[in-house]
Amino acid sequence: MAALAETSDAAETLLLVSNIEVIYNHVVLVLKGVSLSVPRGGITALLGGNGAGKTTTLKAISSLLQSERGEITKGSITYRGEPIAGLNPSELVRKGVIQVMEGRHCFAHLTVEENLLAGAYTRGDGRAAIARDLDLVYDYFPRLKERRRSQAGYTSGGEQQMCAIGRALMSRPQTILLDEPSMGLAPQLVEQIFGIVKRLNEEQGVSFLLAEQNTNVALRYAHYGYILESGRVVMDGPAAQLRENPDVKEFYLGMSEEGRKSFRDVRSYRRRKRWLS
Amino acid sequence: MMASLSRLRLASPEGVGLLLLAAYAAYGLFWLGSIDERDRLFFYEVTLSGLLAGVMYSLVALGFVLIFKSSGIFNFSQGVMALFAGLFLTGFMNDFGVPAFLAIPLTVAVMVAVAFAVERFVLRHLVNQEPIILFMATIGLAFVLEGVGDILWGSDVKPLDVGLPRGASDFLLDGYGLYVEKLEIAAAAVAAVLVVALSLFSQYTRIGRALRAVADDHQAALSVGISLRTIWVIVWSIAGAVALVAGIMWGSKSGVQFSLALIALKALPVLILGGFTSIPGAILGGLIIGVGEKWAEIYLGEVMNALFGLNASWFTAIENWFAYVLALAFLLVRPQGLFGEKIIERV
C-alpha cells in the first residue's frame, strides 16, 4: 500500500471524473454528466438511492463497464493526470485503482487464503512481499486468519466482505473503489467494516471512493460526499456540512425540523422541484 | 468426497445407490469365487481392457472439464480438436516426413494458434452472453475445424505411429496369461501423468489459481486484474494439448479418421458420471464407463437370460448405448456427478 505522502500535498487530486455520460446497450442513458474528484488520502462518499448511478460511476472508473455492454460516451476520467478511460481493468489494477464490487463476489470455491492470493495476481514483486502483505491483511482482519482454510462460499456475509476488501488490498492499491460495503450486514458489522476502512485510510494511506446507500454511516466516516440522483450529481460538500444540510437530513437521514420523519411522507415532487428542476 | 460420505443418510437417493453398489460388489465377489480358473482369467481380461478403454474416454473428457471449469463453456468441438490435432500430426509426419519428436511440438504450436484464434474471433465477441449461445458457437467451431482439416489433409484414414509400443504386453501374457495391449497401458500412464500435472498446476501456481478464480466468478476475476483473454487463451491451449494426446492415442489405435470426432459423444456420459468440473472425476467416470460397457457387453445377456428368461441376443452391441443409459440413471440420482462441485448458494 503506497505510503501516504506528506500531509502537505494531501489535497492532491488522484482521480478526476469530469462530466461523464454512460449508456448501456446503446440505448439506456444511466449517467447524465457526472463529475467528481477524489483527493489523495481521502475517503469520498458517493451517496444516493437505488438506480441513482453509484455503481455505474464506479464501474466506469474501474473499466468493468466494458464487460457489461456499457459505454462511456462523453466526458473524461483521469488518474493522476493521465486519462484512464480506455484502459482495461488489469492495467488499472497495476496503476493502483481497484474496485471491490457490490455483493462481495468472493471466489466461492477457493479458500479464503486463495481468494486473498488471487488478489495479488497482477503483482510481480515476489513471494516474500506478497506473504508480508498477507500477514498485514490478517492483522486488519483477524477473523480471516481463523477462516483461511474454509471455502469462501461457506463464510458469513461479514467475512465475505472482509475477504473482498482484503483481496483488493493484496494488489497494493492506492485507491479502492468500494461499492456498498454495508449491503446486507448487521449494523454492528457495518460499523466494524467502516472502522477498518478508516484505519486503512489513516494507517496505510489508501484513498477510498465509497458508494453507499447508508448515508448516515457513510457521512460519519467520509471526508467529502457527493449525492447522486437519476444519474446527476445534485449536491456535494464536506461530509460534516452535508450532515447538517436540512435537505440531506430530510431526504436521506429521515430527519427534519420537526424531528424524525418517515421517508414515506416526503413528497418526491418537492424534492424534484428543489433539486432537479 | 469423504466429507460428503460422513454426512450421507441412507434414506437419500445417494444412500440407496451406495447400498445397491455394495450389494452388487458382494454378489460379484461371490460369483468370481464360484467360476473356474479360465473364466476368471477371462473376466480379468475384460475388466482390464474396459479400464484401459475408459482411460481413452477420460482423455477426451479431460479437455471438456478444463474449458468448462474456467469459462462455463461446454466445448462441443473438443472431439473435433482431437481429430484436428491428429490430422496435423499425421500430416507433418506422413506428408512432410517430420520426425515424431519434432512433429508433436509443431502440432502443439498449431493448437495454441487455434486457441488464440478462438479467443480473438469467437470468445471476445461473446463476453457475457448466455451459455447456450457460447455452446452454439462451439458447435460452429466444430464444423469449421472439421472443414479446415478436411481441406488441408483430405478425408482418408491415416495411419499414425509416433513410436508408442504395440502388441500384447509380454510381461502380463507370460506371467499371468493375460492379453493386454501395450498401447493401452501407455495411454493409462500418459493419462495419469497428465492428471497429476494438471492438478498440481491448478492447485499450486499463480496461473492455476487464476484459472479457478475465473471459473468461479468472471466479474470478480476481472476486478482484481485477471485478464480473461489471457486466461482463455491459456485454457484453450491446454485443452488443445490434451486433445492432441487423445488424438495420438486414438490415432495410434485405429488410425486418424473423421469418426474420431464422434468420441466426443462418448465423453458426455463420462462427464455426467464424473462431474463437469472435476479432473479426477473425468478419469474415474471414464474408468466406470469403460469397465461398465465391457461387462455389460459380455455378461449382461447371460444374466438377463438366467434371471428373466430373456433372449440373450437382445443384449448384444449393448456396448454402444450402455454408457448413455448409465448416465441417465446417474442424472436422476446425483446430477452434479461424483466429484462435481456442489453449487454453493447463500441465502
Coordinates of C-alpha atoms in Angstrom, one line a residue:
Chain A
M1 CA 0.0 0.0 0.0
A2 CA 1.6 3.2 -1.2
A3 CA 2.6 5.2 1.8
L4 CA 0.7 8.4 2.3
A5 CA 2.8 11.2 1.0
E6 CA 3.5 14.2 3.3
T7 CA 0.3 15.8 4.6
S8 CA 1.2 19.0 2.8
D9 CA 0.1 17.6 -0.6
A10 CA -2.7 15.5 0.9
A11 CA -5.1 17.6 -1.1
E12 CA -3.6 16.5 -4.5
T13 CA -6.3 15.1 -6.7
L14 CA -5.9 11.5 -7.6
L15 CA -9.0 10.7 -9.5
L16 CA -10.9 13.2 -11.6
V17 CA -14.1 12.4 -13.3
S18 CA -15.5 15.1 -15.5
N19 CA -18.9 15.2 -17.0
I20 CA -19.2 11.5 -18.0
E21 CA -22.2 10.1 -19.7
V22 CA -22.7 6.3 -19.7
I23 CA -25.0 4.4 -22.0
Y24 CA -25.9 0.7 -21.5
N25 CA -26.7 -1.5 -24.6
H26 CA -26.6 1.6 -26.8
V27 CA -29.9 2.8 -25.5
V28 CA -30.2 3.2 -21.8
L29 CA -28.7 6.5 -20.6
V30 CA -27.6 5.9 -17.0
L31 CA -25.2 8.7 -16.2
K32 CA -26.0 12.2 -17.4
G33 CA -22.9 14.1 -16.8
V34 CA -21.3 13.1 -13.5
S35 CA -18.2 15.0 -12.2
L36 CA -16.3 14.3 -9.1
S37 CA -12.8 14.2 -7.7
V38 CA -11.1 12.0 -5.2
P39 CA -8.2 13.6 -3.3
R40 CA -5.1 11.6 -2.2
G41 CA -5.6 10.2 1.3
G42 CA -9.3 11.0 1.4
I43 CA -12.5 9.0 1.9
T44 CA -15.0 10.3 -0.6
A45 CA -18.6 9.1 -0.4
L46 CA -20.9 8.7 -3.3
L47 CA -24.5 8.7 -2.0
G48 CA -27.9 8.1 -3.4
G49 CA -30.8 5.7 -3.7
N50 CA -31.3 2.7 -5.9
G51 CA -30.6 3.3 -9.5
A52 CA -29.0 6.7 -8.9
G53 CA -25.9 5.6 -10.8
K54 CA -23.4 5.0 -8.0
T55 CA -22.4 1.6 -9.1
T56 CA -22.2 2.6 -12.8
T57 CA -20.0 5.5 -11.8
L58 CA -17.6 3.2 -10.0
K59 CA -17.6 0.7 -12.9
A60 CA -17.0 3.4 -15.4
I61 CA -13.9 4.3 -13.4
S62 CA -12.6 0.7 -13.0
S63 CA -13.5 -0.2 -16.6
L64 CA -15.7 -3.1 -15.5
L65 CA -18.4 -1.5 -17.7
Q66 CA -16.7 -2.9 -20.8
S67 CA -17.8 -6.4 -19.9
E68 CA -21.4 -5.3 -19.2
R69 CA -22.1 -3.7 -22.6
G70 CA -21.9 -0.3 -21.0
E71 CA -20.0 2.5 -22.7
I72 CA -18.7 5.9 -21.7
T73 CA -20.0 8.2 -24.5
K74 CA -18.9 11.6 -23.2
G75 CA -16.6 13.2 -20.7
S76 CA -13.2 12.1 -19.3
I77 CA -11.7 10.2 -16.4
T78 CA -8.1 10.9 -15.4
Y79 CA -6.0 9.3 -12.7
R80 CA -3.0 11.4 -11.5
G81 CA -3.4 13.5 -14.6
E82 CA -3.4 10.6 -17.1
P83 CA -6.6 9.6 -19.0
I84 CA -7.7 6.1 -18.0
A85 CA -11.0 5.7 -19.8
G86 CA -9.7 3.3 -22.4
L87 CA -7.6 1.1 -20.1
N88 CA -8.7 -2.4 -19.2
P89 CA -9.3 -3.4 -15.5
S90 CA -6.0 -5.3 -15.4
E91 CA -4.0 -2.2 -16.4
L92 CA -5.9 -0.1 -13.8
V93 CA -5.2 -2.5 -11.0
R94 CA -1.5 -2.2 -11.9
K95 CA -1.8 1.6 -11.7
G96 CA -3.3 1.2 -8.2
V97 CA -7.0 1.5 -8.7
I98 CA -9.1 -1.5 -7.7
Q99 CA -12.8 -2.0 -7.2
V100 CA -14.5 -4.0 -4.5
M101 CA -17.7 -5.0 -6.1
E102 CA -21.2 -4.7 -4.7
G103 CA -22.3 -8.0 -3.2
R104 CA -18.7 -9.1 -2.3
H105 CA -18.1 -11.5 -5.2
C106 CA -15.6 -13.7 -3.5
F107 CA -14.4 -16.8 -5.4
A108 CA -16.8 -19.2 -3.7
H109 CA -14.9 -22.4 -4.3
L110 CA -11.5 -21.0 -3.4
T111 CA -10.4 -20.9 0.2
V112 CA -10.2 -17.5 1.9
E113 CA -6.4 -17.5 1.7
E114 CA -6.6 -18.4 -2.0
N115 CA -9.0 -15.6 -2.5
L116 CA -6.5 -13.2 -1.0
L117 CA -3.7 -14.6 -3.0
A118 CA -5.7 -14.2 -6.2
G119 CA -5.8 -10.5 -5.3
A120 CA -2.1 -10.4 -5.8
Y121 CA -2.3 -11.7 -9.3
T122 CA -1.0 -8.6 -11.0
R123 CA 2.0 -8.2 -8.8
G124 CA 5.5 -9.1 -9.9
D125 CA 7.4 -8.3 -6.7
G126 CA 8.0 -11.8 -5.5
R127 CA 6.6 -14.2 -2.9
A128 CA 8.2 -12.6 0.1
A129 CA 6.4 -9.3 -0.5
I130 CA 3.1 -11.0 -1.1
A131 CA 3.5 -13.1 2.1
R132 CA 4.2 -9.9 4.0
D133 CA 1.0 -8.3 2.7
L134 CA -0.9 -11.4 3.5
D135 CA 0.1 -11.0 7.2
L136 CA -0.8 -7.3 7.0
V137 CA -4.3 -8.2 5.8
Y138 CA -4.6 -10.8 8.5
D139 CA -3.6 -8.1 11.0
Y140 CA -6.5 -5.9 9.9
F141 CA -8.9 -8.8 9.6
P142 CA -8.1 -11.4 12.3
R143 CA -11.3 -13.2 11.5
L144 CA -10.0 -14.0 8.0
K145 CA -7.0 -15.7 9.6
E146 CA -9.3 -18.0 11.5
R147 CA -11.2 -18.9 8.4
R148 CA -8.3 -19.0 6.0
R149 CA -8.8 -22.7 5.1
S150 CA -12.5 -22.6 4.6
Q151 CA -14.1 -22.1 1.1
A152 CA -15.2 -18.5 0.8
G153 CA -18.6 -19.6 -0.3
Y154 CA -19.3 -21.1 3.2
T155 CA -18.3 -18.0 5.2
S156 CA -20.7 -15.4 6.5
G157 CA -21.6 -12.2 4.8
G158 CA -19.4 -10.1 7.0
E159 CA -16.5 -12.4 6.5
Q160 CA -17.0 -12.3 2.7
Q161 CA -17.0 -8.5 2.8
M162 CA -13.7 -8.6 4.7
C163 CA -12.4 -11.2 2.3
A164 CA -13.3 -8.9 -0.7
I165 CA -11.6 -5.9 0.9
G166 CA -8.6 -8.0 1.9
R167 CA -8.4 -9.4 -1.6
A168 CA -8.3 -5.8 -3.0
L169 CA -5.6 -4.8 -0.5
M170 CA -3.4 -7.7 -1.8
S171 CA -2.9 -5.8 -5.0
R172 CA -1.2 -2.9 -3.1
P173 CA -3.8 -0.4 -4.2
Q174 CA -3.6 3.4 -3.9
T175 CA -7.3 3.9 -4.4
I176 CA -10.1 1.5 -3.6
L177 CA -13.5 1.9 -5.2
L178 CA -15.7 0.3 -2.5
D179 CA -19.3 -0.5 -3.6
E180 CA -21.9 -0.8 -0.9
P181 CA -19.9 -2.4 1.9
S182 CA -22.8 -2.3 4.2
M183 CA -25.2 -4.3 2.0
G184 CA -27.0 -7.0 3.9
L185 CA -24.9 -6.7 7.1
A186 CA -25.9 -6.2 10.7
P187 CA -25.4 -2.6 11.9
Q188 CA -22.6 -3.7 14.3
L189 CA -20.7 -5.4 11.4
V190 CA -21.2 -2.3 9.3
E191 CA -19.5 -0.2 12.0
Q192 CA -16.7 -2.7 12.2
I193 CA -16.1 -2.7 8.5
F194 CA -16.2 1.1 8.2
G195 CA -13.8 1.3 11.2
I196 CA -11.3 -0.8 9.3
V197 CA -11.8 1.3 6.2
K198 CA -10.9 4.4 8.3
R199 CA -7.9 2.7 9.8
L200 CA -6.7 1.6 6.3
N201 CA -7.1 5.1 5.2
E202 CA -5.2 6.6 8.1
E203 CA -2.5 4.0 8.6
Q204 CA -1.9 2.7 5.0
G205 CA -2.8 5.9 3.2
V206 CA -5.3 4.2 0.9
S207 CA -7.8 6.6 -0.7
F208 CA -11.4 5.4 -0.9
L209 CA -14.3 6.2 -3.2
L210 CA -17.2 4.8 -1.4
A211 CA -20.7 4.2 -2.9
E212 CA -23.2 3.7 -0.2
Q213 CA -26.9 3.9 0.4
N214 CA -26.5 4.1 4.2
T215 CA -26.0 7.8 4.2
N216 CA -25.8 8.1 7.9
V217 CA -22.8 5.8 8.4
A218 CA -21.1 6.9 5.2
L219 CA -21.2 10.6 6.2
R220 CA -19.7 9.8 9.6
Y221 CA -16.7 8.2 8.1
A222 CA -16.2 10.1 4.9
H223 CA -14.4 13.4 4.4
Y224 CA -16.3 14.6 1.4
G225 CA -19.6 13.5 -0.2
Y226 CA -21.4 13.6 -3.5
I227 CA -25.1 13.0 -3.8
L228 CA -26.3 11.4 -7.0
E229 CA -29.9 11.3 -8.2
S230 CA -31.0 9.9 -11.6
G231 CA -27.5 10.0 -13.0
R232 CA -26.6 13.5 -11.9
V233 CA -24.7 15.0 -9.0
V234 CA -27.2 17.1 -7.2
M235 CA -25.2 18.2 -4.3
D236 CA -21.7 17.9 -2.9
G237 CA -19.7 19.2 0.0
P238 CA -17.6 18.2 3.0
A239 CA -19.2 15.4 4.9
A240 CA -19.7 17.5 8.1
Q241 CA -21.5 20.1 6.1
L242 CA -23.7 17.6 4.3
R243 CA -24.7 16.0 7.6
E244 CA -26.1 19.4 8.7
N245 CA -27.8 20.3 5.5
P246 CA -31.6 20.4 6.0
D247 CA -32.4 18.7 2.7
V248 CA -30.0 15.9 3.2
K249 CA -31.4 15.5 6.7
E250 CA -34.9 15.4 5.4
F251 CA -34.4 13.2 2.3
Y252 CA -31.6 10.9 3.3
L253 CA -31.4 10.8 7.0
G254 CA -35.1 10.8 7.7
M255 CA -35.0 13.8 9.9
S256 CA -36.4 17.3 9.6
E257 CA -37.1 20.4 11.7
E258 CA -40.0 18.6 13.3
G259 CA -37.7 15.7 14.3
R260 CA -37.6 12.2 12.8
K261 CA -39.9 11.7 9.8
S262 CA -40.9 8.8 7.8
F263 CA -39.5 8.8 4.2
R264 CA -43.0 7.8 3.1
D265 CA -44.2 11.3 4.0
V266 CA -41.6 13.1 1.9
R267 CA -43.2 14.2 -1.3
S268 CA -41.0 13.3 -4.1
Y269 CA -42.2 16.2 -6.3
R270 CA -40.9 18.6 -3.7
R271 CA -37.5 17.0 -4.0
R272 CA -37.6 17.2 -7.7
K273 CA -38.7 20.8 -7.7
R274 CA -35.9 21.8 -5.3
W275 CA -33.0 19.8 -6.9
L276 CA -33.7 18.6 -10.3
S277 CA -35.5 21.4 -12.0
Chain B
M1 CA -15.9 -36.7 -1.2
M2 CA -15.0 -38.1 2.2
A3 CA -16.8 -35.2 4.0
S4 CA -19.9 -35.9 2.0
L5 CA -19.8 -39.6 2.8
S6 CA -19.9 -38.9 6.6
R7 CA -23.0 -36.7 6.1
L8 CA -24.6 -39.3 4.0
R9 CA -28.1 -40.5 5.0
L10 CA -29.2 -44.0 3.9
A11 CA -32.7 -42.8 3.0
S12 CA -31.3 -40.4 0.4
P13 CA -31.1 -41.4 -3.3
E14 CA -27.3 -41.5 -2.8
G15 CA -27.6 -43.8 0.1
V16 CA -29.8 -46.2 -1.8
G17 CA -27.3 -46.0 -4.7
L18 CA -24.4 -46.9 -2.4
L19 CA -26.3 -49.8 -0.8
L20 CA -27.1 -51.2 -4.2
L21 CA -23.5 -50.8 -5.2
A22 CA -22.3 -52.7 -2.1
A23 CA -24.8 -55.5 -2.8
Y24 CA -23.6 -55.6 -6.4
A25 CA -20.0 -55.8 -5.3
A26 CA -20.7 -58.6 -2.8
Y27 CA -22.5 -60.6 -5.5
G28 CA -19.7 -60.0 -7.9
L29 CA -17.1 -61.3 -5.5
F30 CA -19.2 -64.3 -4.7
W31 CA -19.6 -65.1 -8.4
L32 CA -15.9 -64.7 -9.0
G33 CA -15.2 -67.3 -6.4
S34 CA -17.7 -69.7 -7.9
I35 CA -16.3 -69.8 -11.5
D36 CA -13.4 -71.8 -12.8
E37 CA -9.8 -70.6 -13.4
R38 CA -10.2 -70.0 -17.2
D39 CA -13.4 -67.9 -16.8
R40 CA -11.8 -65.9 -14.1
L41 CA -8.8 -65.1 -16.2
F42 CA -11.2 -64.0 -19.0
F43 CA -13.1 -61.8 -16.5
Y44 CA -9.8 -60.1 -15.5
E45 CA -9.0 -59.5 -19.2
V46 CA -12.4 -58.0 -19.9
T47 CA -12.1 -55.7 -16.8
L48 CA -8.6 -54.6 -17.7
S49 CA -9.4 -53.8 -21.3
G50 CA -12.5 -52.0 -20.0
L51 CA -10.4 -49.9 -17.7
L52 CA -7.9 -49.0 -20.4
A53 CA -10.6 -48.2 -22.9
G54 CA -12.1 -46.0 -20.1
V55 CA -8.8 -44.1 -19.9
M56 CA -9.1 -43.2 -23.6
Y57 CA -12.6 -41.7 -22.9
S58 CA -11.2 -39.9 -20.0
L59 CA -8.5 -38.2 -22.1
V60 CA -11.3 -36.6 -24.2
A61 CA -13.4 -35.8 -21.1
L62 CA -10.4 -34.0 -19.6
G63 CA -10.4 -31.4 -22.3
F64 CA -14.1 -30.7 -21.7
V65 CA -13.6 -30.3 -18.0
L66 CA -10.7 -27.8 -18.4
I67 CA -12.7 -25.5 -20.6
F68 CA -16.0 -25.9 -18.8
K69 CA -14.4 -25.1 -15.4
S70 CA -12.7 -21.9 -16.4
S71 CA -15.3 -20.4 -18.8
G72 CA -18.5 -22.3 -18.2
I73 CA -18.5 -23.1 -21.9
F74 CA -19.4 -26.6 -22.9
N75 CA -17.0 -27.1 -25.7
F76 CA -18.7 -29.2 -28.3
S77 CA -15.7 -29.1 -30.5
Q78 CA -13.4 -31.0 -28.1
G79 CA -13.7 -34.2 -30.1
V80 CA -13.0 -32.4 -33.3
M81 CA -10.0 -30.7 -31.8
A82 CA -8.6 -34.2 -31.1
L83 CA -9.2 -35.1 -34.8
F84 CA -7.7 -31.7 -35.9
A85 CA -4.6 -32.3 -33.9
G86 CA -4.3 -35.8 -35.1
L87 CA -4.7 -34.7 -38.7
F88 CA -1.9 -32.1 -38.4
L89 CA 0.4 -34.6 -36.7
T90 CA -0.1 -37.3 -39.3
G91 CA 0.2 -34.6 -42.0
F92 CA 3.5 -33.3 -40.7
M93 CA 4.8 -36.9 -40.2
N94 CA 3.5 -38.7 -43.3
D95 CA 3.4 -35.8 -45.9
F96 CA 6.5 -33.9 -44.9
G97 CA 8.5 -36.6 -43.2
V98 CA 9.0 -34.7 -40.0
P99 CA 10.1 -37.0 -37.2
A100 CA 7.7 -37.5 -34.3
F101 CA 9.7 -35.6 -31.7
L102 CA 9.5 -32.5 -33.9
A103 CA 6.0 -33.0 -35.2
I104 CA 4.5 -33.2 -31.8
P105 CA 5.7 -29.8 -30.6
L106 CA 4.8 -28.4 -34.0
T107 CA 1.2 -29.7 -33.6
V108 CA 1.1 -28.2 -30.1
A109 CA 2.0 -24.9 -31.7
V110 CA -0.9 -25.3 -34.1
M111 CA -3.3 -25.9 -31.2
V112 CA -2.0 -22.8 -29.4
A113 CA -2.6 -20.9 -32.6
V114 CA -6.1 -22.3 -32.7
A115 CA -6.6 -21.2 -29.1
F116 CA -5.6 -17.6 -30.0
A117 CA -7.9 -17.6 -33.0
V118 CA -10.8 -18.9 -31.0
E119 CA -10.3 -16.2 -28.4
R120 CA -9.8 -13.4 -31.0
F121 CA -12.6 -14.3 -33.3
V122 CA -15.2 -16.1 -31.2
L123 CA -15.0 -15.6 -27.4
R124 CA -14.0 -12.0 -27.3
H125 CA -17.3 -11.0 -29.1
L126 CA -19.5 -13.2 -26.9
V127 CA -18.4 -12.0 -23.5
N128 CA -21.3 -12.1 -21.0
Q129 CA -23.6 -13.9 -23.4
E130 CA -25.9 -16.8 -22.4
P131 CA -24.1 -20.2 -22.0
I132 CA -26.3 -21.6 -24.8
I133 CA -25.0 -19.0 -27.2
L134 CA -21.5 -20.0 -26.4
F135 CA -22.4 -23.6 -26.8
M136 CA -23.8 -22.9 -30.2
A137 CA -20.6 -21.1 -31.1
T138 CA -18.5 -24.2 -30.2
I139 CA -20.8 -26.3 -32.5
G140 CA -19.9 -23.8 -35.3
L141 CA -16.3 -24.1 -34.3
A142 CA -16.5 -27.9 -34.6
F143 CA -17.7 -27.6 -38.2
V144 CA -15.0 -25.1 -39.1
L145 CA -12.2 -27.2 -37.7
E146 CA -13.5 -30.3 -39.3
G147 CA -13.8 -28.5 -42.7
V148 CA -10.4 -27.0 -42.4
G149 CA -8.9 -30.3 -41.5
D150 CA -10.6 -31.9 -44.5
I151 CA -9.4 -29.3 -47.0
L152 CA -5.8 -29.4 -45.8
W153 CA -5.3 -33.1 -45.2
G154 CA -8.0 -35.0 -47.0
S155 CA -10.5 -37.3 -45.6
D156 CA -9.0 -40.8 -45.8
V157 CA -7.9 -42.8 -42.8
K158 CA -4.3 -42.1 -42.0
P159 CA -2.0 -44.4 -40.0
L160 CA -0.2 -42.9 -37.1
D161 CA 2.9 -44.2 -35.5
V162 CA 4.7 -42.0 -33.1
G163 CA 6.8 -44.8 -31.7
L164 CA 4.4 -46.0 -29.0
P165 CA 4.8 -49.7 -28.0
R166 CA 2.5 -52.0 -29.9
G167 CA 1.2 -55.5 -29.5
A168 CA 0.4 -57.5 -26.4
S169 CA 2.4 -56.9 -23.2
D170 CA 4.7 -59.9 -22.9
F171 CA 5.1 -59.5 -19.2
L172 CA 1.4 -59.9 -18.5
L173 CA 0.9 -62.6 -21.2
D174 CA 3.8 -64.8 -20.0
G175 CA 3.4 -64.1 -16.3
Y176 CA -0.3 -64.2 -15.8
G177 CA -1.7 -65.4 -19.1
L178 CA -3.5 -62.0 -19.6
Y179 CA -3.7 -60.4 -23.0
V180 CA -3.4 -56.6 -22.7
E181 CA -2.3 -54.1 -25.4
K182 CA 0.9 -52.2 -24.6
L183 CA -0.6 -49.2 -26.3
E184 CA -3.4 -49.1 -23.8
I185 CA -1.1 -49.3 -20.9
A186 CA 0.9 -46.4 -22.3
A187 CA -2.3 -44.4 -22.6
A188 CA -3.1 -45.1 -19.0
A189 CA 0.4 -44.0 -17.9
V190 CA 0.1 -40.8 -20.0
A191 CA -3.3 -40.0 -18.6
A192 CA -2.0 -40.5 -15.1
V193 CA 0.9 -38.1 -15.7
L194 CA -1.5 -35.6 -17.3
V195 CA -3.9 -35.6 -14.4
V196 CA -1.2 -35.2 -11.8
A197 CA 0.4 -32.4 -13.7
L198 CA -2.8 -30.6 -14.3
S199 CA -3.9 -30.9 -10.7
L200 CA -0.6 -29.6 -9.4
F201 CA -0.8 -26.8 -11.9
S202 CA -4.2 -25.7 -11.0
Q203 CA -3.7 -26.1 -7.2
Y204 CA -0.3 -24.5 -6.7
T205 CA 0.5 -22.0 -9.4
R206 CA -0.5 -18.4 -9.7
I207 CA -2.0 -19.0 -13.2
G208 CA -3.7 -22.1 -11.9
R209 CA -5.3 -20.2 -9.1
A210 CA -6.4 -17.5 -11.5
L211 CA -8.0 -20.2 -13.7
R212 CA -10.0 -21.4 -10.8
A213 CA -10.9 -17.8 -9.8
V214 CA -12.2 -17.2 -13.3
A215 CA -14.2 -20.4 -13.2
D216 CA -15.9 -19.1 -10.0
D217 CA -16.7 -15.5 -10.9
H218 CA -15.7 -13.8 -14.2
Q219 CA -16.6 -10.3 -12.9
A220 CA -14.7 -10.6 -9.7
A221 CA -11.7 -12.1 -11.5
L222 CA -11.8 -9.0 -13.8
S223 CA -12.0 -6.7 -10.9
V224 CA -8.8 -8.0 -9.3
G225 CA -7.0 -7.5 -12.6
I226 CA -7.0 -11.0 -14.0
S227 CA -7.2 -10.7 -17.8
L228 CA -9.9 -13.0 -19.1
R229 CA -8.4 -13.0 -22.6
T230 CA -5.1 -14.3 -21.4
I231 CA -6.8 -16.9 -19.3
W232 CA -9.0 -18.1 -22.1
V233 CA -6.0 -18.5 -24.5
I234 CA -4.2 -20.5 -21.8
V235 CA -7.1 -22.7 -21.1
W236 CA -7.9 -23.4 -24.8
S237 CA -4.2 -24.1 -25.4
I238 CA -4.1 -26.6 -22.6
A239 CA -7.3 -28.2 -23.9
G240 CA -5.7 -28.3 -27.4
A241 CA -2.7 -30.1 -26.0
V242 CA -4.9 -32.6 -24.2
A243 CA -6.8 -33.0 -27.4
L244 CA -3.5 -33.8 -29.1
V245 CA -2.8 -36.5 -26.6
A246 CA -6.2 -38.0 -27.1
G247 CA -5.7 -37.7 -30.9
I248 CA -2.3 -39.6 -30.6
M249 CA -3.8 -42.4 -28.5
W250 CA -6.9 -42.9 -30.6
G251 CA -5.0 -42.4 -33.8
S252 CA -2.3 -45.0 -32.9
K253 CA -5.1 -47.4 -32.0
S254 CA -7.3 -47.1 -35.1
G255 CA -5.8 -44.6 -37.4
V256 CA -6.7 -40.9 -37.7
Q257 CA -10.1 -40.7 -39.2
F258 CA -13.1 -38.5 -39.1
S259 CA -15.1 -40.8 -36.8
L260 CA -12.6 -39.7 -34.2
A261 CA -14.8 -36.6 -33.7
L262 CA -17.6 -38.8 -32.5
I263 CA -15.7 -40.0 -29.5
A264 CA -16.7 -36.7 -28.0
L265 CA -20.2 -38.2 -27.7
K266 CA -18.8 -41.0 -25.5
A267 CA -17.1 -38.3 -23.3
L268 CA -20.5 -36.9 -22.4
P269 CA -21.7 -39.8 -20.2
V270 CA -18.2 -39.8 -18.7
L271 CA -18.7 -36.2 -17.7
I272 CA -22.2 -36.8 -16.3
L273 CA -20.7 -39.5 -14.1
G274 CA -17.6 -37.7 -13.0
G275 CA -19.0 -34.2 -12.8
F276 CA -18.3 -31.4 -15.3
T277 CA -15.9 -29.6 -13.1
S278 CA -13.6 -32.3 -11.7
I279 CA -10.4 -33.5 -13.3
P280 CA -10.3 -36.7 -11.1
G281 CA -14.0 -37.1 -11.8
A282 CA -13.3 -37.2 -15.6
I283 CA -10.8 -40.0 -15.0
L284 CA -13.0 -42.0 -12.6
G285 CA -16.0 -41.5 -14.8
G286 CA -14.1 -42.8 -17.8
L287 CA -13.0 -45.9 -15.9
I288 CA -16.5 -46.7 -14.8
I289 CA -18.0 -46.2 -18.3
G290 CA -15.2 -48.3 -19.9
V291 CA -15.5 -51.2 -17.5
G292 CA -19.3 -51.0 -17.3
E293 CA -19.7 -51.2 -21.0
K294 CA -17.4 -54.2 -21.4
W295 CA -19.0 -56.1 -18.6
A296 CA -22.5 -55.3 -19.9
E297 CA -21.4 -56.5 -23.4
I298 CA -20.0 -59.8 -22.2
Y299 CA -22.2 -60.7 -19.2
L300 CA -25.5 -58.8 -19.2
G301 CA -27.1 -61.1 -21.9
E302 CA -26.4 -64.2 -19.8
V303 CA -27.6 -62.6 -16.6
M304 CA -30.8 -61.4 -18.1
N305 CA -31.3 -64.9 -19.7
A306 CA -30.8 -66.6 -16.3
L307 CA -32.9 -64.2 -14.3
F308 CA -35.8 -63.3 -16.5
G309 CA -35.5 -65.9 -19.3
L310 CA -34.9 -63.0 -21.8
N311 CA -33.2 -63.8 -25.1
A312 CA -29.5 -63.2 -24.6
S313 CA -29.1 -61.9 -28.2
W314 CA -31.1 -58.8 -27.4
F315 CA -28.2 -57.6 -25.3
T316 CA -25.5 -57.8 -28.0
A317 CA -23.9 -54.5 -29.1
I318 CA -25.1 -53.0 -25.8
E319 CA -21.6 -51.5 -25.6
N320 CA -22.8 -48.8 -27.9
W321 CA -25.5 -47.4 -25.8
F322 CA -24.9 -48.7 -22.3
A323 CA -22.9 -45.6 -21.3
Y324 CA -25.9 -43.3 -22.1
V325 CA -28.3 -45.4 -20.0
L326 CA -25.9 -45.4 -17.1
A327 CA -25.6 -41.6 -17.4
L328 CA -29.3 -41.2 -17.5
A329 CA -29.7 -43.2 -14.3
F330 CA -26.9 -41.2 -12.7
L331 CA -28.6 -37.9 -13.6
L332 CA -31.6 -39.0 -11.6
V333 CA -29.5 -39.8 -8.5
R334 CA -26.7 -37.4 -8.4
P335 CA -26.9 -34.7 -11.1
Q336 CA -23.7 -32.9 -10.2
G337 CA -21.7 -36.1 -10.8
L338 CA -19.5 -38.0 -8.4
F339 CA -17.0 -35.2 -7.9
G340 CA -18.8 -32.2 -9.3
E341 CA -18.6 -29.1 -7.3
K342 CA -21.7 -28.6 -5.3
I343 CA -23.2 -25.3 -6.2
I344 CA -22.7 -23.1 -3.1
E345 CA -25.7 -21.0 -2.7
R346 CA -26.1 -18.5 0.1
V347 CA -29.4 -17.1 1.0

